[in-house]
Coordinates of C-alpha atoms in Angstrom, one line a residue:
Chain H
X1 CA 42.7 64.0 26.4
X2 CA 39.2 62.9 25.7
X3 CA 37.8 60.4 28.1
X4 CA 35.9 57.3 27.2
X5 CA 32.2 57.5 27.5
X6 CA 32.0 53.8 28.3
X7 CA 34.4 54.1 31.1
X8 CA 32.3 56.9 32.5
X9 CA 29.3 54.6 32.3
X10 CA 31.2 51.7 33.9
X11 CA 32.6 53.9 36.7
X12 CA 29.2 55.2 37.5
X13 CA 27.8 51.8 37.7
X14 CA 30.7 50.7 40.1
X15 CA 29.8 53.7 42.3
X16 CA 26.2 52.8 42.3
X17 CA 27.0 49.2 43.0
X18 CA 29.2 50.1 46.0
X19 CA 26.2 51.5 47.7
X20 CA 23.4 49.5 46.2
X21 CA 23.8 45.7 46.2
X22 CA 20.9 45.4 43.7
X23 CA 22.8 46.8 40.8
X24 CA 23.7 44.1 38.3
X25 CA 25.2 44.2 34.9
X26 CA 24.2 42.0 32.0
X27 CA 26.2 41.6 28.7
X28 CA 26.0 39.6 25.6
X29 CA 29.6 39.1 24.8
X30 CA 30.4 42.7 24.3
X31 CA 31.9 43.5 27.7
X32 CA 35.1 44.7 26.2
X33 CA 33.1 47.1 23.9
X34 CA 30.7 48.4 26.6
X35 CA 33.5 49.0 29.1
X36 CA 32.1 46.8 32.0
X37 CA 35.2 44.7 32.5
X38 CA 36.2 46.9 35.3
X39 CA 32.7 46.4 36.8
X40 CA 33.3 42.6 36.6
X41 CA 36.7 42.8 38.3
X42 CA 35.1 44.5 41.3
X43 CA 31.6 42.7 41.2
X44 CA 32.2 39.3 39.4
X45 CA 29.0 37.8 40.9
X46 CA 27.0 40.7 39.8
X47 CA 28.2 40.6 36.2
X48 CA 26.1 38.2 34.1
X49 CA 27.4 37.4 30.6
X50 CA 24.7 35.5 28.8
X51 CA 26.8 35.0 25.6
X52 CA 25.6 36.0 22.2
X53 CA 22.0 36.0 23.1
X54 CA 20.5 39.5 23.4
X55 CA 16.8 38.2 23.7
X56 CA 17.6 36.1 26.7
X57 CA 19.8 38.8 28.2
X58 CA 16.8 41.3 28.2
X59 CA 14.3 38.6 29.3
X60 CA 16.6 37.6 32.2
X61 CA 17.1 41.3 33.1
X62 CA 13.4 41.6 33.3
X63 CA 13.2 38.6 35.6
X64 CA 16.1 40.0 37.8
X65 CA 14.2 43.3 38.1
X66 CA 10.9 41.6 39.0
X67 CA 12.8 40.0 41.9
X68 CA 14.1 43.4 43.1
X69 CA 17.4 43.8 41.2
X70 CA 18.4 46.8 39.0
X71 CA 19.8 45.4 35.8
X72 CA 21.9 47.4 33.3
X73 CA 21.9 45.3 30.1
X74 CA 24.1 46.6 27.2
X75 CA 24.8 45.7 23.6
X76 CA 25.1 47.4 20.3
X77 CA 22.0 49.7 19.6
X78 CA 21.1 47.6 16.6
X79 CA 20.6 44.4 18.6
X80 CA 19.1 46.3 21.6
X81 CA 16.5 47.9 19.5
X82 CA 15.8 45.2 16.9
X83 CA 16.9 41.7 18.2
X84 CA 15.6 42.2 21.8
X85 CA 12.8 44.5 21.0
X86 CA 9.9 42.2 21.9
X87 CA 11.6 41.1 25.1
X88 CA 12.2 44.8 26.1
X89 CA 8.7 45.7 25.1
X90 CA 6.7 42.8 26.8
X91 CA 8.9 41.4 29.6
X92 CA 10.3 44.9 30.2
X93 CA 8.1 48.0 29.6
X94 CA 4.7 46.4 29.3
X95 CA 5.3 44.3 32.5
X96 CA 6.4 47.6 34.3
X97 CA 9.7 45.9 35.1
X98 CA 13.0 48.0 35.8
X99 CA 15.3 47.2 32.9
X100 CA 18.0 49.7 31.8
X101 CA 18.9 48.8 28.3
X102 CA 22.0 50.4 27.0
X103 CA 22.4 50.7 23.1
X104 CA 26.0 51.6 22.1
X105 CA 27.5 52.7 18.9
X106 CA 24.7 55.1 18.1
X107 CA 24.3 56.0 14.3
X108 CA 27.4 56.7 12.3
X109 CA 29.6 56.0 15.4
X110 CA 29.4 52.3 14.4
X111 CA 31.9 53.4 11.7
X112 CA 33.8 50.3 10.6
X113 CA 31.2 47.9 11.7
X114 CA 29.0 49.3 9.0
X115 CA 25.4 49.1 8.0
X116 CA 24.6 45.8 9.9
X117 CA 25.7 47.4 13.1
X118 CA 24.7 51.0 12.6
X119 CA 21.5 52.0 14.4
X120 CA 19.6 54.7 12.7
X121 CA 16.2 53.4 13.7
X122 CA 16.7 52.5 17.4
X123 CA 15.5 56.0 18.6
X124 CA 12.3 55.8 16.6
X125 CA 11.6 52.3 17.7
X126 CA 12.1 53.0 21.4
X127 CA 10.0 56.2 21.2
X128 CA 7.0 54.1 20.4
X129 CA 7.2 52.3 23.8
X130 CA 4.8 53.9 26.1
X131 CA 6.3 55.8 29.0
X132 CA 9.9 54.7 28.2
X133 CA 12.6 57.1 29.3
X134 CA 15.2 57.6 26.5
X135 CA 18.5 59.5 27.2
X136 CA 21.5 60.1 25.0
X137 CA 24.3 61.6 27.0
X138 CA 26.7 64.1 25.2
X139 CA 29.9 63.7 27.1
X140 CA 31.6 61.6 29.8
X141 CA 30.2 63.8 32.6
X142 CA 26.6 63.4 31.4
X143 CA 27.1 59.7 30.6
X144 CA 28.0 59.1 34.3
X145 CA 25.3 61.4 35.5
X146 CA 22.5 59.8 33.6
X147 CA 23.8 56.3 34.6
X148 CA 23.3 57.4 38.2
X149 CA 20.0 58.9 37.5
X150 CA 18.7 55.8 35.7
X151 CA 19.8 53.7 38.5
X152 CA 17.8 55.7 40.9
X153 CA 14.6 56.0 38.9
X154 CA 12.2 53.0 38.8
X155 CA 11.1 51.9 35.3
X156 CA 12.5 50.8 32.0
X157 CA 14.9 53.1 30.2
X158 CA 16.9 53.1 27.1
X159 CA 20.3 54.9 27.1
X160 CA 21.9 55.6 23.6
X161 CA 25.5 55.5 24.5
X162 CA 28.5 56.6 22.4
X163 CA 31.3 54.5 24.0
X164 CA 34.4 56.1 22.7
X165 CA 36.5 59.2 23.7
X166 CA 34.7 62.5 24.0
X167 CA 35.8 65.9 25.3
X168 CA 33.8 67.0 28.3
X169 CA 31.2 69.7 27.7
X170 CA 30.3 69.9 31.4
X171 CA 32.3 70.4 34.5
X172 CA 32.2 67.6 37.0
X173 CA 29.9 69.4 39.3
X174 CA 27.2 70.0 36.7
X175 CA 23.7 68.6 37.7
X176 CA 21.4 66.9 35.4
X177 CA 17.7 65.8 35.5
X178 CA 15.9 63.3 33.3
X179 CA 13.6 65.2 30.9
X180 CA 15.8 68.4 31.0
X181 CA 17.9 69.7 28.2
X182 CA 20.7 72.3 28.6
X183 CA 21.8 75.3 26.6
X184 CA 25.4 74.8 25.9
X185 CA 25.9 77.8 23.5
X186 CA 23.9 81.0 23.6
X187 CA 22.5 82.9 20.7
X188 CA 19.2 84.0 19.1
X189 CA 19.7 83.9 15.4
X190 CA 19.5 80.0 15.1
X191 CA 18.8 77.2 17.5
X192 CA 20.1 73.8 17.0
X193 CA 18.5 71.1 19.1
X194 CA 21.3 68.5 19.0
X195 CA 21.1 64.9 20.2
X196 CA 24.0 62.7 21.2
X197 CA 27.7 62.9 22.0
X198 CA 29.3 63.4 18.5
X199 CA 26.6 65.9 17.2
X200 CA 26.4 68.0 20.2
X201 CA 30.1 68.5 19.8
X202 CA 29.8 69.2 16.0
X203 CA 27.0 71.7 16.8
X204 CA 29.2 73.5 19.3
X205 CA 32.1 73.6 16.8
X206 CA 29.8 75.2 14.2
X207 CA 28.4 77.7 16.6
X208 CA 31.9 78.8 17.8
X209 CA 33.0 79.3 14.2
X210 CA 29.9 81.1 13.1
X211 CA 30.1 83.5 16.0
X212 CA 33.2 84.8 14.4
X213 CA 31.1 85.6 11.3
X214 CA 28.6 87.4 13.6
X215 CA 26.0 84.6 13.6
X216 CA 24.8 83.8 17.0
X217 CA 23.9 80.1 17.2
X218 CA 22.2 78.6 20.3
X219 CA 22.9 75.0 20.8
X220 CA 20.6 72.9 23.1
X221 CA 21.9 69.6 24.3
X222 CA 18.8 67.5 24.2
X223 CA 20.0 64.8 26.6
X224 CA 16.6 63.2 27.0
X225 CA 14.7 62.3 24.0
X226 CA 11.7 61.1 26.0
X227 CA 10.1 62.7 27.8
X228 CA 11.3 65.7 25.7
X229 CA 11.9 69.1 27.5
X230 CA 8.8 70.7 26.2
X231 CA 9.4 73.9 28.1
X232 CA 12.9 74.3 26.5
X233 CA 11.6 73.6 23.1
X234 CA 8.9 76.2 23.3
X235 CA 11.2 78.8 24.9
X236 CA 13.7 78.4 22.0
X237 CA 11.0 78.5 19.3
X238 CA 10.0 81.9 20.8
X239 CA 13.4 83.3 21.2
X240 CA 15.3 82.1 18.1
X241 CA 14.7 82.9 14.4
X242 CA 15.6 79.6 12.8
X243 CA 15.3 76.1 14.2
X244 CA 17.5 73.0 13.3
X245 CA 17.1 69.6 14.7
X246 CA 20.3 67.5 14.6
X247 CA 20.4 63.8 15.2
X248 CA 22.4 60.7 14.5
X249 CA 19.4 58.6 13.5
X250 CA 16.4 58.7 11.2
X251 CA 14.8 62.1 11.4
X252 CA 11.4 60.5 10.8
X253 CA 10.3 59.2 14.1
X254 CA 13.2 60.8 15.9
X255 CA 13.9 64.2 17.5
X256 CA 12.7 66.0 14.4
X257 CA 9.2 64.4 14.5
X258 CA 9.1 64.9 18.3
X259 CA 9.7 68.7 17.9
X260 CA 7.2 69.1 15.2
X261 CA 4.6 67.4 17.4
X262 CA 5.3 69.9 20.2
X263 CA 5.1 72.8 17.7
X264 CA 1.8 71.5 16.2
X265 CA 0.3 70.8 19.7
X266 CA 1.2 74.4 20.6
X267 CA 0.1 76.1 17.3
X268 CA 3.6 77.1 16.4
X269 CA 4.0 77.2 12.6
X270 CA 7.8 77.8 12.4
X271 CA 9.7 75.9 9.8
X272 CA 12.2 73.2 11.2
X273 CA 15.3 72.1 9.2
X274 CA 15.9 68.5 9.8
X275 CA 19.5 67.4 9.9
X276 CA 19.9 63.7 10.4
X277 CA 19.5 60.5 8.4
X278 CA 16.8 60.7 5.7
X279 CA 15.4 57.2 5.1
X280 CA 18.8 55.6 4.4
X281 CA 20.8 52.5 5.6
X282 CA 24.2 52.7 7.2
X283 CA 27.5 51.8 5.7
X284 CA 31.1 51.5 6.5
X285 CA 33.6 54.3 6.8
X286 CA 35.5 56.4 9.2
X287 CA 33.5 58.6 11.6
X288 CA 34.6 61.6 9.6
X289 CA 33.7 60.1 6.3
X290 CA 30.2 59.2 7.6
X291 CA 29.5 62.5 9.3
X292 CA 30.2 64.2 6.0
X293 CA 28.4 61.7 3.9
X294 CA 25.2 62.1 6.0
X295 CA 25.8 65.9 6.3
X296 CA 26.0 65.9 10.0
X297 CA 29.5 67.4 10.5
X298 CA 30.1 71.1 11.5
X299 CA 30.7 72.2 7.9
X300 CA 27.4 70.9 6.8
X301 CA 25.8 72.6 9.8
X302 CA 27.5 75.9 8.9
X303 CA 26.5 75.6 5.3
X304 CA 22.8 75.1 6.3
X305 CA 23.0 78.1 8.6
X306 CA 24.7 80.3 6.1
X307 CA 21.9 79.6 3.6
X308 CA 19.2 80.7 5.9
Chain K
X1 CA 7.7 10.0 50.4
X2 CA 4.7 9.0 48.3
X3 CA 1.5 11.0 48.3
X4 CA -1.0 9.9 50.9
X5 CA -4.5 8.9 49.7
X6 CA -6.0 11.8 51.4
X7 CA -3.5 14.2 49.7
X8 CA -4.2 12.6 46.4
X9 CA -8.0 13.1 46.8
X10 CA -7.4 16.6 47.6
X11 CA -5.3 17.2 44.5
X12 CA -7.8 15.4 42.3
X13 CA -10.8 17.5 43.8
X14 CA -8.8 20.8 43.3
X15 CA -7.9 20.0 39.8
X16 CA -11.6 19.2 39.0
X17 CA -12.5 22.6 40.6
X18 CA -9.9 24.4 38.5
X19 CA -11.3 22.8 35.4
X20 CA -14.8 23.6 36.4
X21 CA -14.1 27.3 37.0
X22 CA -12.0 27.5 33.9
X23 CA -15.0 26.2 31.7
X24 CA -17.3 28.5 33.7
X25 CA -15.3 31.7 33.2
X26 CA -14.6 31.0 29.5
X27 CA -18.3 30.1 29.0
X28 CA -19.3 33.3 30.7
X29 CA -17.2 35.3 28.0
X30 CA -18.1 33.0 25.1
X31 CA -14.6 32.2 23.8
X32 CA -11.1 31.3 25.2
X33 CA -8.1 29.1 25.2
X34 CA -9.8 26.1 26.6
X35 CA -7.4 23.3 25.5
X36 CA -4.1 24.6 26.9
X37 CA -5.8 25.7 30.1
X38 CA -7.3 22.3 30.8
X39 CA -4.2 20.5 30.1
X40 CA -2.3 22.2 32.8
X41 CA -4.9 21.9 35.6
X42 CA -3.4 18.9 37.3
X43 CA 0.2 20.7 37.4
X44 CA -1.5 23.8 38.9
X45 CA -3.4 21.8 41.4
X46 CA -0.2 20.2 42.6
X47 CA 1.9 23.5 42.7
X48 CA -0.7 25.4 44.6
X49 CA -1.5 22.6 47.0
X50 CA 1.8 21.1 47.7
X51 CA 4.6 22.2 45.3
X52 CA 4.9 25.9 46.0
X53 CA 5.1 28.0 49.1
X54 CA 2.7 30.9 48.6
X55 CA 0.5 33.2 50.8
X56 CA -2.8 34.0 49.4
X57 CA -3.2 36.8 51.8
X58 CA 0.2 38.3 50.7
X59 CA 0.7 37.5 47.1
X60 CA 4.1 39.4 46.9
X61 CA 5.4 37.7 50.1
X62 CA 9.2 37.7 49.7
X63 CA 9.5 34.1 50.9
X64 CA 7.2 32.8 48.2
X65 CA 8.0 30.4 45.3
X66 CA 7.4 32.0 42.0
X67 CA 5.5 30.8 39.0
X68 CA 6.1 32.1 35.5
X69 CA 3.3 30.8 33.3
X70 CA 5.2 31.3 30.0
X71 CA 2.2 30.0 27.9
X72 CA 0.4 33.1 29.1
X73 CA -2.8 32.2 27.1
X74 CA -3.5 29.6 29.7
X75 CA -4.3 32.4 32.2
X76 CA -7.9 31.3 32.8
X77 CA -6.6 28.0 34.5
X78 CA -4.2 29.9 36.7
X79 CA -6.8 32.6 37.5
X80 CA -9.2 29.8 38.5
X81 CA -6.5 28.3 40.7
X82 CA -5.7 31.6 42.3
X83 CA -9.3 32.6 43.0
X84 CA -10.0 29.1 44.5
X85 CA -7.0 29.6 46.8
X86 CA -8.3 32.9 47.9
X87 CA -5.7 35.2 46.2
X88 CA -8.8 37.2 45.1
X89 CA -12.6 37.0 44.9
X90 CA -14.3 34.2 42.9
X91 CA -16.5 37.0 41.6
X92 CA -13.7 38.2 39.4
X93 CA -13.6 35.1 37.3
X94 CA -16.7 36.1 35.5
X95 CA -14.9 39.4 34.5
X96 CA -12.4 37.3 32.4
X97 CA -11.2 39.3 29.4
X98 CA -13.9 41.9 29.6
X99 CA -12.9 45.6 29.2
X100 CA -11.3 46.9 32.3
X101 CA -10.8 43.4 33.9
X102 CA -7.9 42.4 36.2
X103 CA -8.0 39.0 34.5
X104 CA -6.8 39.7 30.8
X105 CA -6.5 36.9 28.3
X106 CA -2.7 36.7 28.9
X107 CA -1.1 36.9 32.3
X108 CA -0.3 40.3 33.5
X109 CA 1.8 40.9 36.7
X110 CA 0.6 44.5 37.0
X111 CA -3.0 43.5 37.2
X112 CA -3.7 40.3 38.9
X113 CA -2.8 39.4 42.5
X114 CA -0.6 36.3 42.5
X115 CA 0.6 36.6 38.9
X116 CA 4.5 36.8 39.1
X117 CA 5.3 37.7 35.5
X118 CA 3.6 39.2 32.5
X119 CA 3.5 36.7 29.6
X120 CA 1.8 36.2 26.4
X121 CA 4.6 36.7 23.7
X122 CA 5.6 33.0 23.5
X123 CA 9.3 32.1 24.3
X124 CA 9.9 34.9 26.9
X125 CA 8.9 33.3 30.1
X126 CA 11.8 30.9 30.7
X127 CA 14.3 33.8 30.4
X128 CA 12.4 35.8 32.9
X129 CA 12.1 32.8 35.2
X130 CA 15.8 32.3 35.0
X131 CA 16.4 36.0 35.9
X132 CA 14.1 35.6 38.9
X133 CA 16.0 32.3 39.9
X134 CA 19.3 34.0 39.4
X135 CA 18.3 36.9 41.5
X136 CA 17.5 34.5 44.4
X137 CA 20.8 32.8 44.0
X138 CA 22.6 36.2 44.1
X139 CA 20.6 37.0 47.3
X140 CA 21.2 33.5 48.8
X141 CA 17.5 32.9 49.2
X142 CA 16.0 29.5 49.1
X143 CA 12.9 30.4 47.0
X144 CA 12.1 28.1 44.0
X145 CA 11.0 29.5 40.7
X146 CA 8.6 27.4 38.6
X147 CA 7.8 27.9 35.0
X148 CA 5.5 26.4 32.5
X149 CA 6.1 26.3 28.8
X150 CA 4.2 24.7 26.0
X151 CA 5.5 22.1 23.5
X152 CA 4.5 24.3 20.7
X153 CA 6.2 27.2 22.5
X154 CA 9.4 25.2 22.6
X155 CA 9.8 26.1 18.9
X156 CA 10.8 29.7 20.0
X157 CA 14.4 30.0 19.9
X158 CA 14.7 32.2 23.1
X159 CA 13.8 29.1 25.2
X160 CA 17.1 27.5 24.1
X161 CA 19.1 30.7 24.9
X162 CA 17.5 30.6 28.3
X163 CA 18.3 26.8 28.6
X164 CA 21.9 27.4 28.0
X165 CA 22.1 30.4 30.5
X166 CA 20.1 28.5 33.2
X167 CA 22.5 25.6 33.1
X168 CA 25.6 27.7 32.8
X169 CA 24.6 29.6 35.8
X170 CA 23.6 26.5 37.8
X171 CA 20.1 27.5 38.5
X172 CA 19.0 24.5 40.5
X173 CA 16.2 26.6 42.0
X174 CA 14.5 26.7 38.6
X175 CA 12.0 23.9 37.9
X176 CA 10.2 24.1 34.6
X177 CA 7.4 22.0 33.0
X178 CA 6.7 21.5 29.4
X179 CA 3.0 21.0 29.1
X180 CA 3.5 18.5 26.3
X181 CA -0.1 18.3 25.0
X182 CA 1.2 17.7 21.6
X183 CA -1.0 20.1 19.8
X184 CA -0.7 23.7 18.6
X185 CA -2.7 26.0 16.6
X186 CA -2.0 24.7 13.2
X187 CA -2.2 21.1 14.1
X188 CA -0.3 18.3 15.8
X189 CA 3.1 19.5 17.0
X190 CA 4.8 16.6 15.3
X191 CA 3.3 17.7 11.9
X192 CA 3.8 21.5 12.3
X193 CA 7.4 21.4 13.7
X194 CA 8.3 18.4 15.6
X195 CA 10.1 19.2 19.0
X196 CA 10.9 15.7 20.3
X197 CA 12.9 14.2 21.7
X198 CA 12.5 16.7 24.5
X199 CA 14.2 14.9 27.2
X200 CA 17.2 14.4 25.2
X201 CA 17.3 18.1 24.1
X202 CA 16.9 19.4 27.6
X203 CA 19.6 17.0 28.9
X204 CA 21.9 18.0 26.1
X205 CA 21.5 21.6 27.3
X206 CA 22.7 20.7 30.7
X207 CA 19.4 20.3 32.5
X208 CA 18.0 17.6 34.7
X209 CA 15.2 16.3 32.5
X210 CA 12.5 13.7 33.1
X211 CA 9.2 12.7 31.4
X212 CA 6.1 12.1 33.3
X213 CA 2.4 11.7 32.9
X214 CA 1.2 15.3 33.6
X215 CA -2.1 14.0 34.9
X216 CA -0.7 11.7 37.4
X217 CA -0.1 13.3 40.8
X218 CA 2.4 10.6 42.0
X219 CA 4.5 11.3 38.9
X220 CA 4.3 15.1 39.4
X221 CA 5.1 14.8 43.0
X222 CA 8.1 12.5 42.4
X223 CA 9.5 14.8 39.6
X224 CA 9.1 18.0 41.7
X225 CA 10.6 16.5 44.8
X226 CA 13.5 15.2 42.8
X227 CA 13.9 18.7 41.1
X228 CA 14.1 20.4 44.6
X229 CA 17.1 18.1 45.5
X230 CA 19.1 18.9 42.4
X231 CA 22.4 20.4 43.0
X232 CA 23.7 22.6 40.2
X233 CA 21.2 21.9 37.5
X234 CA 17.8 23.3 36.5
X235 CA 15.1 20.8 35.9
X236 CA 12.7 20.4 33.0
X237 CA 9.8 18.1 33.6
X238 CA 8.3 17.0 30.3
X239 CA 4.7 16.5 31.3
X240 CA 2.9 14.4 28.8
X241 CA -0.7 15.8 28.8
X242 CA -3.9 15.8 26.9
X243 CA -5.0 19.1 25.4
X244 CA -8.5 19.9 26.5
X245 CA -8.3 17.3 29.4
X246 CA -11.7 17.1 31.1
X247 CA -13.4 19.1 28.4
X248 CA -15.4 16.1 27.0
X249 CA -15.5 14.8 23.6
X250 CA -15.8 18.3 22.1
X251 CA -12.5 19.6 23.5
X252 CA -10.5 16.7 24.8
X253 CA -7.5 15.8 22.5
X254 CA -8.9 18.2 19.9
X255 CA -6.6 20.7 18.0
X256 CA -9.7 23.0 17.8
X257 CA -9.8 23.4 21.5
X258 CA -6.8 25.8 21.4
X259 CA -9.1 28.8 21.2
X260 CA -12.8 27.9 21.0
X261 CA -16.3 29.1 21.4
X262 CA -18.2 28.1 24.5
X263 CA -21.5 29.2 25.9
X264 CA -22.2 29.2 29.6
X265 CA -24.9 26.4 29.1
X266 CA -22.5 24.3 27.2
X267 CA -19.9 24.8 29.9
X268 CA -22.3 23.6 32.5
X269 CA -23.3 20.6 30.3
X270 CA -19.5 19.6 30.0
X271 CA -19.0 20.0 33.7
X272 CA -22.0 17.6 34.4
X273 CA -20.9 15.0 31.9
X274 CA -17.1 15.1 31.9
X275 CA -16.4 16.4 35.3
X276 CA -19.2 14.6 37.3
X277 CA -21.0 17.8 38.2

């Protein structure tokens, strides 16, 4: 049975809060969605619901951090990256505060909430904030691990968090590091740099099926979008014949752009196939429908690879 | 207890020094936010003489009271205040807004000793101040958190989000001023986008709210003393002020004083005529 990513996030926060009385949670009326109701039952005083007011949530988080607290503020990725952007940029990052902003429902996982709630642009927007840490866990184990890591690292960070059920990719004792990606399937014919919970799983499914056809696909779980694991990107560029970037957001300004920048800086002229959102808005639908519609599902991945 | 005459003299003299240094540092640069800096000089004089607990030798002292100058463009007045109180060398004032300076046009907590919060994007300071106040409530510490917003700035919706949160969370350690100088860049606030009745608005949002003369130290003292005694409510002090106060005929009560040209010689002339040397 798949575990909920949000519960992994909330449990990790509870564990941190038990040993660090500076951990606080801020919410903007989405506590049920982001999973922090369990945090509230154990730490009611350290759970601050500001109502439907994301700008103030991030501004207050900045103030709390200036006074020594470690605030985790969560809302849907659309509101995190668009509605509260200036607050996160100025009161947070520019002020060198210590705000952890969690944007849930990344890309097509917003499903039935549709285009108004479907962040395809949050990654690109956040990447433009200097020195910001951006992580996107791929399973409940990494969601918990990165929550712990962000709690311990001073500075503003954006965590793009799928909140629903996901099978584990990693065992409980796996260790993670901010800025380090992981190879989750080995192969040298094709390398997929995959970002985010749903897409890393799709990439793994595609790799496992293609293996039966004799095609060896390497899947790299990117995990940290910024700072990107340059060493891993360069290693894979050298070792693998074809390169794909796979992301649940606009490819322009996203992972694809970052990989191209690293290639260019290192005089690598390899072609990169960009799988992701190509200058489109979101829409309603089931997750399966949307994955197919935007060509992000395992069948679309396999088709691209078979055509190499 | 009312202010003693000797206290009042000290406050008046300090406010005059703040205005002088503000004009001098902007005059040295040649341009700056004169109007909104001069209008808060008396409030700053009171806060840094009597209203706030601070330690100029240890600006990040944990026991201090905080100030979030949300109208961050009035930085020159606060920099002058901090320099005069010994937070940093007076020499720094002449570096205002020059490349590489520690005194940028808008307040920056990462650069200037004594600046508690980075501001400049209007509307954000009251949320930050509320966060700092909440932090001290959570830690059960007695520090007060002061904030200064502008009347024009009150048009930013984020203030009213913060207003609701601060009253909901009972942040009686939060004491804010509205520097109600009644002018903004495009004209008189009442003509651009009227914000009054500010006292009624803040009261409706659950705050203790009072209107005072922002250039009268007895008024400021009474309002702050009362604010510190509040139980369960944050306070908003609507300080009626004059934009460009002390800046002579050229700047006093002039919309154009918001961001204006000024040479060092002109600054000295104004100091001689409007501030008695």
